[in-house]
Short mmCIF file of C-alpha atoms in Angstrom, two decimals:
data_model
loop_
_atom_site.label_atom_id
_atom_site.label_comp_id
_atom_site.label_asym_id
_atom_site.label_seq_id
_atom_site.Cartn_x
_atom_site.Cartn_y
_atom_site.Cartn_z
CA MET S 1 -28.02 1.65 21.61
CA GLN S 2 -28.54 4.91 24.43
CA GLU S 3 -25.30 8.43 23.66
CA THR S 4 -22.76 8.01 25.73
CA ALA S 5 -22.23 12.23 25.81
CA PRO S 6 -24.79 14.71 24.43
CA HIS S 7 -24.65 15.91 21.81
CA SER S 8 -23.44 19.45 21.56
CA SER S 9 -24.37 22.03 18.55
CA ASP S 10 -21.15 23.46 19.35
CA SER S 11 -19.15 19.73 18.73
CA PRO S 12 -17.38 19.60 15.03
CA GLN S 13 -19.95 16.87 12.99
CA LEU S 14 -18.55 14.76 10.75
CA THR S 15 -19.43 15.77 6.96
CA GLU S 16 -18.97 15.11 3.49
CA GLN S 17 -16.21 17.86 3.44
CA HIS S 18 -14.95 16.22 5.98
CA ARG S 19 -14.53 12.63 5.26
CA GLU S 20 -13.35 13.75 1.79
CA LEU S 21 -10.24 15.93 3.95
CA LEU S 22 -10.09 12.77 6.32
CA ASP S 23 -9.08 10.02 3.61
CA GLN S 24 -6.88 11.99 1.71
CA MET S 25 -4.84 12.91 4.31
CA LEU S 26 -5.29 9.43 5.96
CA ASP S 27 -4.84 7.54 2.62
CA LYS S 28 -1.66 4.30 2.76
CA TRP S 29 1.21 6.47 1.52
CA SER S 30 -0.03 10.55 2.75
CA LEU S 31 0.72 9.93 6.75
CA GLN S 32 3.67 9.03 5.38
CA ILE S 33 4.40 11.38 2.87
CA LEU S 34 3.79 13.86 5.72
CA GLU S 35 6.47 11.84 8.48
CA ALA S 36 9.30 12.26 5.91
CA LEU S 37 8.77 15.42 4.89
CA CYS S 38 8.00 16.86 8.87
CA GLU S 39 11.84 16.17 8.85
CA ARG S 40 13.10 18.26 6.53
CA PRO S 41 12.45 18.81 2.66
CA LEU S 42 12.99 15.99 -0.13
CA ARG S 43 13.26 15.94 -3.15
CA PHE S 44 11.21 12.89 -5.06
CA ASN S 45 13.42 10.28 -4.79
CA GLU S 46 14.76 11.34 -1.71
CA LEU S 47 10.97 10.83 -0.55
CA ARG S 48 11.32 6.95 -2.47
CA ARG S 49 13.48 5.84 -0.68
CA ALA S 50 12.66 7.63 2.69
CA ILE S 51 9.41 5.11 1.60
CA PRO S 52 11.01 2.16 -0.35
CA ILE S 53 7.28 -0.24 -0.88
CA VAL S 54 6.04 3.20 -2.76
CA THR S 55 5.96 3.09 -6.38
CA GLN S 56 6.63 6.02 -8.42
CA LYS S 57 2.45 6.36 -9.73
CA PRO S 58 1.04 6.78 -6.19
CA LEU S 59 3.26 8.78 -4.76
CA THR S 60 3.17 10.97 -7.52
CA ALA S 61 -0.51 10.97 -7.16
CA ALA S 62 -0.56 11.56 -3.54
CA LEU S 63 1.55 14.22 -3.31
CA ARG S 64 -0.74 16.32 -5.52
CA ARG S 65 -3.69 15.22 -3.26
CA LEU S 66 -1.07 17.10 -0.46
CA GLU S 67 -0.76 19.88 -2.69
CA ARG S 68 -4.09 20.32 -3.42
CA ASN S 69 -5.02 20.55 0.42
CA GLY S 70 -2.37 23.10 1.10
CA MET S 71 0.15 20.14 2.88
CA VAL S 72 2.85 20.23 1.02
CA GLU S 73 4.11 22.99 -0.53
CA ARG S 74 6.80 21.61 -4.54
CA ILE S 75 9.55 23.54 -5.72
CA VAL S 76 11.13 23.89 -8.51
CA THR S 77 15.16 24.53 -8.53
CA SER S 78 16.95 27.15 -11.00
CA THR S 79 19.69 24.77 -10.47
CA ARG S 80 20.69 22.64 -13.78
CA PRO S 81 19.21 20.57 -13.92
CA ILE S 82 16.40 21.43 -13.14
CA ALA S 83 15.18 19.70 -9.58
CA VAL S 84 11.72 19.91 -7.41
CA GLU S 85 11.42 19.80 -3.66
CA TYR S 86 9.04 18.64 -1.77
CA ARG S 87 8.28 20.48 1.70
CA ILE S 88 5.92 20.25 3.99
CA THR S 89 3.73 23.73 4.54
CA ARG S 90 2.81 25.57 7.80
CA THR S 91 -0.81 23.93 7.82
CA GLY S 92 0.85 20.39 6.82
CA LYS S 93 3.07 21.22 9.51
CA THR S 94 0.45 21.68 12.25
CA LEU S 95 -0.17 17.60 11.90
CA GLN S 96 2.87 16.52 12.84
CA ASP S 97 1.73 16.31 16.96
CA LEU S 98 -1.38 14.29 15.48
CA ILE S 99 0.63 12.10 13.55
CA ASP S 100 3.01 11.10 16.03
CA ALA S 101 -0.14 10.95 18.56
CA LEU S 102 -1.20 8.14 15.68
CA LEU S 103 2.39 6.30 16.27
CA HIS S 104 1.74 6.26 19.43
CA TRP S 105 -1.53 5.54 19.80
CA THR S 106 -0.61 2.73 17.64
CA THR S 107 2.30 1.50 19.34
CA VAL S 108 0.96 0.84 22.77
CA THR S 109 -2.94 -0.10 21.03
CA LEU S 110 -1.04 -3.08 18.85
CA PRO S 111 -0.34 -5.65 21.42
CA ALA S 112 -4.39 -5.39 22.14
CA VAL S 113 -5.28 -5.19 18.58
CA GLU S 114 -2.53 -8.16 17.24
CA ARG S 115 -4.26 -10.24 20.60
CA ALA S 116 -7.95 -9.53 19.55
CA ARG S 117 -7.35 -10.39 16.33
CA ALA S 118 -5.81 -13.97 16.85
CA ARG S 119 -9.02 -14.57 18.96
CA PHE S 120 -11.59 -13.88 16.90
CA ASP S 121 -9.55 -15.83 14.39
CA ASP S 122 -8.83 -18.72 16.46
CA GLN S 123 -13.45 -18.28 16.18
CA GLU S 124 -14.26 -17.86 13.09
CA GLU S 125 -11.90 -21.12 12.13
CA MET S 126 -13.57 -22.93 15.33
CA ARG S 127 -16.90 -21.65 13.39
CA SER S 128 -15.37 -23.08 10.20
CA VAL S 129 -14.84 -26.29 11.27
#
């Protein structure tokens, strides 16, 4: 297959480090967490309510990954009882436009994707007969 655009040495290449970071930012829960935290800081249980299908263990794991990558910060308040709040960092906030663009793209593209899936499924069904 011929390339449509020449490779430029200035254009970024997908390295293992890029793939690892993207995998962590685009995993099952991270986008939803980041979307929720872009609106306002939230405590753990508020996040669980904002994403009702997530359970405690994967939410905790995703928050730790996001914190490790500098996208989210964990703030322990000195109130009684002590509370933990999560808020998006300046670096994490830079993802908001990208997340919004992805959500817009999925909204616009989903009907075509659903039609393609239906065609594929119909063809697969015909092949298995």
